[in-house]
CSV table of C-alpha atoms and ligand atoms in Angstrom, one decimal:
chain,number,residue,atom,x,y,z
A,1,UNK,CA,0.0,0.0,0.0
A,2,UNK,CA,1.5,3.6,-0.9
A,3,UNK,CA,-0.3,6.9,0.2
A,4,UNK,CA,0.1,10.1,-0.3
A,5,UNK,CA,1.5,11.2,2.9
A,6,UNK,CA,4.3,8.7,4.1
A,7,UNK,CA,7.3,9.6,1.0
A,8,UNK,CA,7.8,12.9,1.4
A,9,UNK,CA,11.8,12.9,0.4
A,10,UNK,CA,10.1,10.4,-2.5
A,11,UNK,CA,7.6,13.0,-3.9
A,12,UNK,CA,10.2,15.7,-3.2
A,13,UNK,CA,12.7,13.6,-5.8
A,14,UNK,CA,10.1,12.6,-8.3
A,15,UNK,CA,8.4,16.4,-8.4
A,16,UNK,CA,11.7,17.8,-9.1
A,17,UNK,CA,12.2,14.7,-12.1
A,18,UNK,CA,8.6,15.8,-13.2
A,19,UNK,CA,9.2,19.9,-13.5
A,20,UNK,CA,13.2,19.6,-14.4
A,21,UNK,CA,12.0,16.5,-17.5
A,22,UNK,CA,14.2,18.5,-20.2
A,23,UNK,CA,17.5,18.2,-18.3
A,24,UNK,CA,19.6,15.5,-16.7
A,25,UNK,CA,20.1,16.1,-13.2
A,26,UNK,CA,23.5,15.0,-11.5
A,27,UNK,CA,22.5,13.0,-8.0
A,28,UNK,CA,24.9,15.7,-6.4
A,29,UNK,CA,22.5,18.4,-7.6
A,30,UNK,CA,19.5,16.6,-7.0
A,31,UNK,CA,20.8,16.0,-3.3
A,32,UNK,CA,22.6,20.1,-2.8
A,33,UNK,CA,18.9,21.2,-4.4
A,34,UNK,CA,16.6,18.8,-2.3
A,35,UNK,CA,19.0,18.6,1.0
A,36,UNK,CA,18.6,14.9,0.8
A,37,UNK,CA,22.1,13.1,0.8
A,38,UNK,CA,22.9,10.8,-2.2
A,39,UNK,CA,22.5,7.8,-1.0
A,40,UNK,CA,18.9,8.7,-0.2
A,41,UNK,CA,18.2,10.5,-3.7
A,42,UNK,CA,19.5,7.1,-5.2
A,43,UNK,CA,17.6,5.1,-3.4
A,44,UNK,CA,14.6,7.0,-3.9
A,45,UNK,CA,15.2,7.0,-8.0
A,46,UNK,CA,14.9,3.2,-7.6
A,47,UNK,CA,12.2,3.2,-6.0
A,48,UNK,CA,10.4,5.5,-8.7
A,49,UNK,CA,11.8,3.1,-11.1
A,50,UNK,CA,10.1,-0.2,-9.4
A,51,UNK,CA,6.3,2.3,-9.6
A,52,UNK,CA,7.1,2.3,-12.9
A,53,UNK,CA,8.4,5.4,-13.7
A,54,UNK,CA,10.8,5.6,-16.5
A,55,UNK,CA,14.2,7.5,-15.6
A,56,UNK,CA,17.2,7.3,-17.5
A,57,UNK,CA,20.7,7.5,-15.7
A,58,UNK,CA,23.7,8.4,-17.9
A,59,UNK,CA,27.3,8.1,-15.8
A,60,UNK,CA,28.8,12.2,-15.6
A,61,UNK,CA,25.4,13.2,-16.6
A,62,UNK,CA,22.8,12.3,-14.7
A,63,UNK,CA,19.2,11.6,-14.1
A,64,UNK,CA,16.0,12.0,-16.3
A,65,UNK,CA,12.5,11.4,-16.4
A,66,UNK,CA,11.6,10.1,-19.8
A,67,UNK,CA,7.9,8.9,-19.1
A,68,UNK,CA,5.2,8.4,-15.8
A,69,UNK,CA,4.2,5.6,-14.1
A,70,UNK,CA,0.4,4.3,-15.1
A,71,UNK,CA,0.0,3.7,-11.7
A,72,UNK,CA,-2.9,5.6,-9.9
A,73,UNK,CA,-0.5,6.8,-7.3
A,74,UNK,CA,-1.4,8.5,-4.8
A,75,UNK,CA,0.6,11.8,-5.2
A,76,UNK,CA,-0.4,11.8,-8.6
A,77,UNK,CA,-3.7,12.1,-7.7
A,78,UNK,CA,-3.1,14.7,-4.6
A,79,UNK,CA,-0.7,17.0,-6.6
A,80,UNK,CA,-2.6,20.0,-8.1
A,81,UNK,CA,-5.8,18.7,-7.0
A,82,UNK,CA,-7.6,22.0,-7.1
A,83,UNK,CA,-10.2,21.0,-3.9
A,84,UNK,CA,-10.3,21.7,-0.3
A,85,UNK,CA,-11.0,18.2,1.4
A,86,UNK,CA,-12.3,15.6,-1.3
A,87,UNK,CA,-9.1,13.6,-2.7
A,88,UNK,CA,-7.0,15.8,-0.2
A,89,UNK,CA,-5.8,12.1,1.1
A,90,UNK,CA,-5.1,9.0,-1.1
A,91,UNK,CA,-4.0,5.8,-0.3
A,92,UNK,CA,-3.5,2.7,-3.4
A,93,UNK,CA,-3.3,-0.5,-3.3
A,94,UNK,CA,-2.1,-2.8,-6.2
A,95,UNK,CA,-4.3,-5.8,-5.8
A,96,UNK,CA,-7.0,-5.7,-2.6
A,97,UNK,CA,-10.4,-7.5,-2.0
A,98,UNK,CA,-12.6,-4.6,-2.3
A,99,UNK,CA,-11.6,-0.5,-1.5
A,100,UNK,CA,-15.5,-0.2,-0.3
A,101,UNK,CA,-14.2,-2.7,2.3
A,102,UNK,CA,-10.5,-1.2,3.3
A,103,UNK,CA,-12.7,2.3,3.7
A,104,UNK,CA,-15.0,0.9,6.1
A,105,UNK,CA,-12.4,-0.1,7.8
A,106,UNK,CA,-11.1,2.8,7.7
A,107,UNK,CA,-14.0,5.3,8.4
A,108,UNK,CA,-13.4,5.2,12.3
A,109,UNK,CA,-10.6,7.6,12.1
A,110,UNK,CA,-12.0,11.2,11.9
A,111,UNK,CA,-8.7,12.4,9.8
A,112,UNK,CA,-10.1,10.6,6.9
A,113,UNK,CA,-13.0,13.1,5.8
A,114,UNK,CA,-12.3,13.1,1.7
A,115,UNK,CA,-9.9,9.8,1.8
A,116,UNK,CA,-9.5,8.1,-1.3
A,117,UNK,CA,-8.6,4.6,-1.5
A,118,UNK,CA,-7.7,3.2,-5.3
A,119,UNK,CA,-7.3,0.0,-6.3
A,120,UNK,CA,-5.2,-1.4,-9.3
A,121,UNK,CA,-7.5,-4.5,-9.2
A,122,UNK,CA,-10.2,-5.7,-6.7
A,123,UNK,CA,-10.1,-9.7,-6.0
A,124,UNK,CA,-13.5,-9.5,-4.4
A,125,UNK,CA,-15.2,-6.2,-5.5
A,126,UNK,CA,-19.1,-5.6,-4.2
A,127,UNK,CA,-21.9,-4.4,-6.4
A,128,UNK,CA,-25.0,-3.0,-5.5
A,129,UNK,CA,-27.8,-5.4,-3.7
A,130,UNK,CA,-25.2,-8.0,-2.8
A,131,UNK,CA,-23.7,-8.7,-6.3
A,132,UNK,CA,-20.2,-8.9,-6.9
A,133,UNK,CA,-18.4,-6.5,-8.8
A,134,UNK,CA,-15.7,-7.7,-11.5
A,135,UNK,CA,-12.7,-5.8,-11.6
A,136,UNK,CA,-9.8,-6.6,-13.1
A,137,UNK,CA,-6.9,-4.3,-14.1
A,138,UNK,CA,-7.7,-1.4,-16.3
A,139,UNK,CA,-10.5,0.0,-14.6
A,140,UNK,CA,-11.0,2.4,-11.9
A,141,UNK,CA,-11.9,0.9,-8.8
A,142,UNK,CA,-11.9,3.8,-5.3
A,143,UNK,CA,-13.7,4.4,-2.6
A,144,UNK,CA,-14.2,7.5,-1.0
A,145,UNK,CA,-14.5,8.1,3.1
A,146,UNK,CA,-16.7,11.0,3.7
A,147,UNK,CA,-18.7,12.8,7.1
A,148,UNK,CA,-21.1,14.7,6.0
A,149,UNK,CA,-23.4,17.2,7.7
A,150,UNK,CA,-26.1,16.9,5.7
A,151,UNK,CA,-29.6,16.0,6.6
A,152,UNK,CA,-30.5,11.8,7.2
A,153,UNK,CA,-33.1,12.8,4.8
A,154,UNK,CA,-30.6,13.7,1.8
A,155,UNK,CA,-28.6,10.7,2.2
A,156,UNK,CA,-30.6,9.2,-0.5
A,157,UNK,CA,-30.0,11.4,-3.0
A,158,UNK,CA,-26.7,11.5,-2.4
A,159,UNK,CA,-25.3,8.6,-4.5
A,160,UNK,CA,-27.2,10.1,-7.4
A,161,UNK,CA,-26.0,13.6,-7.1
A,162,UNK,CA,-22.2,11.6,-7.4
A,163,UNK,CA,-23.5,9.9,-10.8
A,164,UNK,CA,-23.8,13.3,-11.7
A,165,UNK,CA,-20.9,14.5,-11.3
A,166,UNK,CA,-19.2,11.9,-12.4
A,167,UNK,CA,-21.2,11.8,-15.7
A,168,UNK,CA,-19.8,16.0,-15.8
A,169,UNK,CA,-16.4,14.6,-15.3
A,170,UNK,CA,-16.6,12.6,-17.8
A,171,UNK,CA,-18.3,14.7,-20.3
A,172,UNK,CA,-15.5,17.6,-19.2
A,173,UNK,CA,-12.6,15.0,-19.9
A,174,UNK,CA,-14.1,12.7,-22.7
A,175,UNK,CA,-16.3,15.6,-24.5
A,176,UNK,CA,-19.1,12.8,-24.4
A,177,UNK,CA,-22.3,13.0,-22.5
A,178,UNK,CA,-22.9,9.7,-20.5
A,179,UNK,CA,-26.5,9.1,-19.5
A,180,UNK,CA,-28.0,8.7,-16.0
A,181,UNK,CA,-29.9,5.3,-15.1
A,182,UNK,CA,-32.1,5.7,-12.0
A,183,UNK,CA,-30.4,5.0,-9.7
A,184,UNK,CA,-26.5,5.3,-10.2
A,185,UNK,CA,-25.9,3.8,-12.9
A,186,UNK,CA,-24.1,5.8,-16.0
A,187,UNK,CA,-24.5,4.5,-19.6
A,188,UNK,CA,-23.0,4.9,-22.8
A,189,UNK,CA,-25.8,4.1,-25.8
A,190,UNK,CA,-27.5,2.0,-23.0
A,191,UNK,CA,-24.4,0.3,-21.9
A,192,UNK,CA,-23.1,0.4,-18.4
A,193,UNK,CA,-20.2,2.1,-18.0
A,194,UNK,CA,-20.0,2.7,-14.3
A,195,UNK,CA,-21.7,2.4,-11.2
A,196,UNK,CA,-21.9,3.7,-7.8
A,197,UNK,CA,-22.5,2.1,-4.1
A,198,UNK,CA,-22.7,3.8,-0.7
A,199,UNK,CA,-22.5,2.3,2.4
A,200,UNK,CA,-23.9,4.5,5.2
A,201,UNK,CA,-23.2,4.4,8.8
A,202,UNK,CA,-26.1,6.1,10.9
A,203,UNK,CA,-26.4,7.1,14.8
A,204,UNK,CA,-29.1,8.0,16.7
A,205,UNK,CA,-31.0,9.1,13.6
A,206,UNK,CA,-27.3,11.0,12.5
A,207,UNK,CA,-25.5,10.2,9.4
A,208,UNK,CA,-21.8,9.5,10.8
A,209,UNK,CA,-20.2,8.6,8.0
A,210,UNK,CA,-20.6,7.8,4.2
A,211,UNK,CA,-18.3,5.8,1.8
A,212,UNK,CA,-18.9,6.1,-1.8
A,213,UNK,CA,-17.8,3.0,-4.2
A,214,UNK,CA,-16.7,4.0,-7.6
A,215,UNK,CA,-16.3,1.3,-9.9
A,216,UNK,CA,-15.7,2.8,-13.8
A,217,UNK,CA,-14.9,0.2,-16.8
A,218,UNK,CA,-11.8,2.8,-17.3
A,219,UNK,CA,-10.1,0.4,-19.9
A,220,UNK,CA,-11.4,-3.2,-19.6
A,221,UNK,CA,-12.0,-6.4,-21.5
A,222,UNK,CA,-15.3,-5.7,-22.0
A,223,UNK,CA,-16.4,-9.2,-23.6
A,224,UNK,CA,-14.2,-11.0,-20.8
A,225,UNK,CA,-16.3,-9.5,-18.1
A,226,UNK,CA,-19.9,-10.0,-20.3
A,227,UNK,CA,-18.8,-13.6,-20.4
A,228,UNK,CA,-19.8,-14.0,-16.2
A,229,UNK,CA,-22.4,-11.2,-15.9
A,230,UNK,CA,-24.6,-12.6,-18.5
A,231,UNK,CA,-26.3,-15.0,-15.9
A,232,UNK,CA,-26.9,-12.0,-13.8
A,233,UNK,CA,-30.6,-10.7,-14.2
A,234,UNK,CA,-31.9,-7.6,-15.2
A,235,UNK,CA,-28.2,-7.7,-16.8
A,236,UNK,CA,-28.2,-4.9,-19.9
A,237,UNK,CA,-24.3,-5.0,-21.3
A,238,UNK,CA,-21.1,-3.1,-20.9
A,239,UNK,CA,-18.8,-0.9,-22.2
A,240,UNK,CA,-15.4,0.6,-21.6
A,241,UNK,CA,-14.6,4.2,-21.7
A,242,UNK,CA,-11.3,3.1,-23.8
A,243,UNK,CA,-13.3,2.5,-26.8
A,244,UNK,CA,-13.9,6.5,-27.0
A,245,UNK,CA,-12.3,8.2,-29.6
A,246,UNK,CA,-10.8,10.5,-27.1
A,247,UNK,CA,-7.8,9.3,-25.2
A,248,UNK,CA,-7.8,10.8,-21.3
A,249,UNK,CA,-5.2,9.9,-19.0
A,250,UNK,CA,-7.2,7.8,-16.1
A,251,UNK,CA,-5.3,10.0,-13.0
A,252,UNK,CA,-7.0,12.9,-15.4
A,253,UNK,CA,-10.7,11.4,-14.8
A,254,UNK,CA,-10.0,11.1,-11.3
A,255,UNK,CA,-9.4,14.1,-10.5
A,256,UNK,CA,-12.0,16.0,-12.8
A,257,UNK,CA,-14.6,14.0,-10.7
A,258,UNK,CA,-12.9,14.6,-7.1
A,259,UNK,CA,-13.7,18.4,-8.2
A,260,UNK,CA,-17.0,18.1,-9.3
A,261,UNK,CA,-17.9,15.6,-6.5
A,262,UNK,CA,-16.6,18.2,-4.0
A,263,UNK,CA,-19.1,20.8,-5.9
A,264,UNK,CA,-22.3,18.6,-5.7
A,265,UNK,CA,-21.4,17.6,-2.0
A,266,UNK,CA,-21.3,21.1,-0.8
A,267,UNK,CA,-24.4,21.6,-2.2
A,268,UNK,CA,-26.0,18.7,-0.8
A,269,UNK,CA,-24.9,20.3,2.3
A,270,UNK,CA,-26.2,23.6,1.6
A,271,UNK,CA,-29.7,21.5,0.9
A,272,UNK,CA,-29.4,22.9,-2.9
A,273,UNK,CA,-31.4,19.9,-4.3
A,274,UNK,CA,-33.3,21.6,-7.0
A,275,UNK,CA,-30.6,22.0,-9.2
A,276,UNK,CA,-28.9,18.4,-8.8
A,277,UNK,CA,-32.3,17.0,-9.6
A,278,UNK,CA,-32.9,19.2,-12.7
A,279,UNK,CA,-29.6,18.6,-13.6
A,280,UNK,CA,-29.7,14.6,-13.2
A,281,UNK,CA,-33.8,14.7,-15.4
A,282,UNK,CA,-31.5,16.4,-17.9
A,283,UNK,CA,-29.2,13.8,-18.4
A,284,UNK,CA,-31.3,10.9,-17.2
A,285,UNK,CA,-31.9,7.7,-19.4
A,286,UNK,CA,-35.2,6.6,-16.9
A,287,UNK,CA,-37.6,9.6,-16.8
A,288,UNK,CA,-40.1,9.0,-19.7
A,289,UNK,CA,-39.6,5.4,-20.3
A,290,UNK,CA,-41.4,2.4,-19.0
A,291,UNK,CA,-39.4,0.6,-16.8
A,292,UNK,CA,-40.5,-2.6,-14.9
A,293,UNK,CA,-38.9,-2.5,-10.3
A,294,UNK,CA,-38.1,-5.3,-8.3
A,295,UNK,CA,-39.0,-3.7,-5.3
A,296,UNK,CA,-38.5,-4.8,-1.6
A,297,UNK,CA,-42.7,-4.9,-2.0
A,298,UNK,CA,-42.7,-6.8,-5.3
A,299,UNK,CA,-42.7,-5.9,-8.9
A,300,UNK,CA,-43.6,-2.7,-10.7
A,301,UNK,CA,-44.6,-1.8,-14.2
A,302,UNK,CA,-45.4,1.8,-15.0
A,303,UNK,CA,-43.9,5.2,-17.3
A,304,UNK,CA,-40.6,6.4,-15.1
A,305,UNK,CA,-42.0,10.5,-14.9
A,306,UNK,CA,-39.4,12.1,-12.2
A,307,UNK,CA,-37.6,11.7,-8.7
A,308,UNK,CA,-38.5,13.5,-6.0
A,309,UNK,CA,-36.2,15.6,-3.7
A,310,UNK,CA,-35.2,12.5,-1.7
A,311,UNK,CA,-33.7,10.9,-5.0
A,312,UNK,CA,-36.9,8.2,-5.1
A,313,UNK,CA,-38.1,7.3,-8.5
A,314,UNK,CA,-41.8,8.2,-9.0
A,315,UNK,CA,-43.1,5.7,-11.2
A,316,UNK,CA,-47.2,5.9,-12.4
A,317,UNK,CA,-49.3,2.9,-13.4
A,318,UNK,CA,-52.4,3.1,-14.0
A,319,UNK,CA,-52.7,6.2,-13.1
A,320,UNK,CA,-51.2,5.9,-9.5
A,321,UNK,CA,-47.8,6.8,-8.5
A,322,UNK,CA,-45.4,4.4,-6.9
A,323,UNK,CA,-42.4,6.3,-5.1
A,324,UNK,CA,-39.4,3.8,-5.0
A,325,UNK,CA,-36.7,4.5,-3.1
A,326,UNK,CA,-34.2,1.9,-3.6
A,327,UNK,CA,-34.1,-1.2,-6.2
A,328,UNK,CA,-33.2,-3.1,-9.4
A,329,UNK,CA,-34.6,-1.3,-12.6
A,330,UNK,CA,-35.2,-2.7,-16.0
A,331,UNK,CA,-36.2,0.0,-18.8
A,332,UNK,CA,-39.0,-1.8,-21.4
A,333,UNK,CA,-39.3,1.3,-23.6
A,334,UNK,CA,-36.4,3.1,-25.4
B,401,BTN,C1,-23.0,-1.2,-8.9
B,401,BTN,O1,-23.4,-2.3,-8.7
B,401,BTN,O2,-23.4,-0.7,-10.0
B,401,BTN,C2,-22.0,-0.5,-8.0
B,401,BTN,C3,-20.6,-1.0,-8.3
B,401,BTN,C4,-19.6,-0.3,-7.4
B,401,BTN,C5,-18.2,-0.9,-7.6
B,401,BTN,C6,-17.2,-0.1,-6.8
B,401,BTN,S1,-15.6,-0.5,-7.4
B,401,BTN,C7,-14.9,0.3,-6.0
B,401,BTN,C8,-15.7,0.0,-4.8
B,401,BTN,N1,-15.3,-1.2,-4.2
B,401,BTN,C9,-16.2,-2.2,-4.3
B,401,BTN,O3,-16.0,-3.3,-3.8
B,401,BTN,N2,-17.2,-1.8,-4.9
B,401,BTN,C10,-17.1,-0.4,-5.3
């Protein structure tokens, strides 16, 4: 596990690679310049060469960045991350079970408010309503530790105020304009390309602490992964952000949403709804179709016509309307 906290003579190194990438820097420079003595500055240049960063060392001349890691590193996603607390901490993990689990571990420790936890690949990644969540390398698997102050009563419209802004994000980054399926799912000419879960932890009628899941099919094998969802009802397809025309760096991604995810929250916690909701009918693939619920309370047929300020779908058939807070939807109509 690296974070983004624990390497400061690393960063320090590796920043000065990153803004000096023209020039070969002597390790007697590097170490006059940084006040770290050689043997440190060399150790830490093999350690930047183990993340996968490519640096050239020529005898008399010295070092140079050629090319960056594809890691999602942690101080790659903390440096010049223009927000105040969302992102502000990162922590990564080359192979884990599941980041939604390693944050609820986490969420105990107050100092974590914004933490970010990336995985490079998930072994046993959760879904929503118990299902699991394939993630293999390539995609963008985080979790993100959060306290908010906002009412118990928004905490359902929270995790669709975060498809949101991820769907900005990704329109801001990829200049493509994912669409919105009730309730956090985001889609790409009706295929899933990312989805959202959030665990909540609630005293005494108090929200105490969120984590939000992040799962995005960043650069997957999309046909790989179709092969074991198939089985899965309700199950409409997948697609991966890679086969855009566009080509975005993922760190990139990450970062655009942090921001906009910081925006919506503060919102949320200023009890702006109306505008996330307009803003989510805008972009949303359920309002005005027919969609068929699997409900806690059984099935539901009816025309999909708006959610309400809590985030529940209101769904009419027959002429009554049905609000559904939470379920497993299935759109009939196109
Ligand atoms: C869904 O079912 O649509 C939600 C999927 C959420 C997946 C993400 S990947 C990162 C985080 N860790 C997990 O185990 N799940 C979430």
């Amino acid at each position: 596990m690296y974070n983004s906290f624990d390497s400061p003579g690393l960063v320090k190194v590796l920043t000065f690679l990153q803004t000096h990438n023209t020039e070969y820097l002597s390790g007697q420079d590097l170490s006059d310049v940084l006040r770290i003595s050689r043997v440190a500055i060399w150790k830490h240049i093999k350690k930047i060469q183990e993340l996968g960063y490519t640096v050239e060392s020529k005898q008399k001349l010295g070092y140079k960045l050629i090319s960056n890691s594809d890691l999602l590193l942690p101080w790659e996603i903390t440096s010049g991350l223009k927000t105040e607390v969302i992102g502000q901490q990162a922590y990564y993990f080359d192979s884990i079970e599941s980041t939604q689990i390693q944050a609820l571990k986490m969420i105990k420790d107050e100092n974590k408010n914004g933490a970010i936890i990336v995985a490079a690949e998930q072994t046993g990644g959760k879904g929503r309503i118990g299902r699991k969540w394939i993630s293999p390398k390539g995609g963008l698997w985080f979790s993100i530790i959060l306290y908010p102050k906002f009412d118990i009563s928004i905490t359902t419209l929270f995790p669709i105020a975060s498809a949101l802004a991820l769907s900005i994000a990704i329109e801001k980054t990829f200049e493509i304009k994912p669409e919105l399926k009730w309730p956090n799912d985001l889609t790409i000419k009706g295929k899933k390309i990312a989805g959202m879960l959030v665990d909540v932890s609630l005293e005494s009628n108090k929200i105490e602490s969120l984590v939000l899941g992040t799962g995005i099919n960043f650069d997957v094998n999309v046909k790989e992964i179709e092969k074991t969802l198939k089985k899965i009802p309700n199950f409409y397809g997948l697609a991966s952000l890679s086969e855009q025309k566009k080509k975005i760096k993922p760190i990139e991604l990450i970062q655009s949403f942090l921001i906009e995810l910081e925006k919506i929250y503060k919102s949320l916690e200023n009890r702006q709804t109306g505008k996330i909701i307009s803003e989510w009918t805008k972009r949303s693939a359920t309002i005005g179709k027919i969609v068929e619920l699997n409900t806690i309370n059984g099935k539901i047929k009816g025309k999909a016509t708006r959610i309400d300020n809590d985030g529940a779908l209101v769904v009419s058939e027959n002429k009554k309307n049905h609000r559904v807070i939470a379920g497993d939807i299935m759109h009939l109509s196109k």
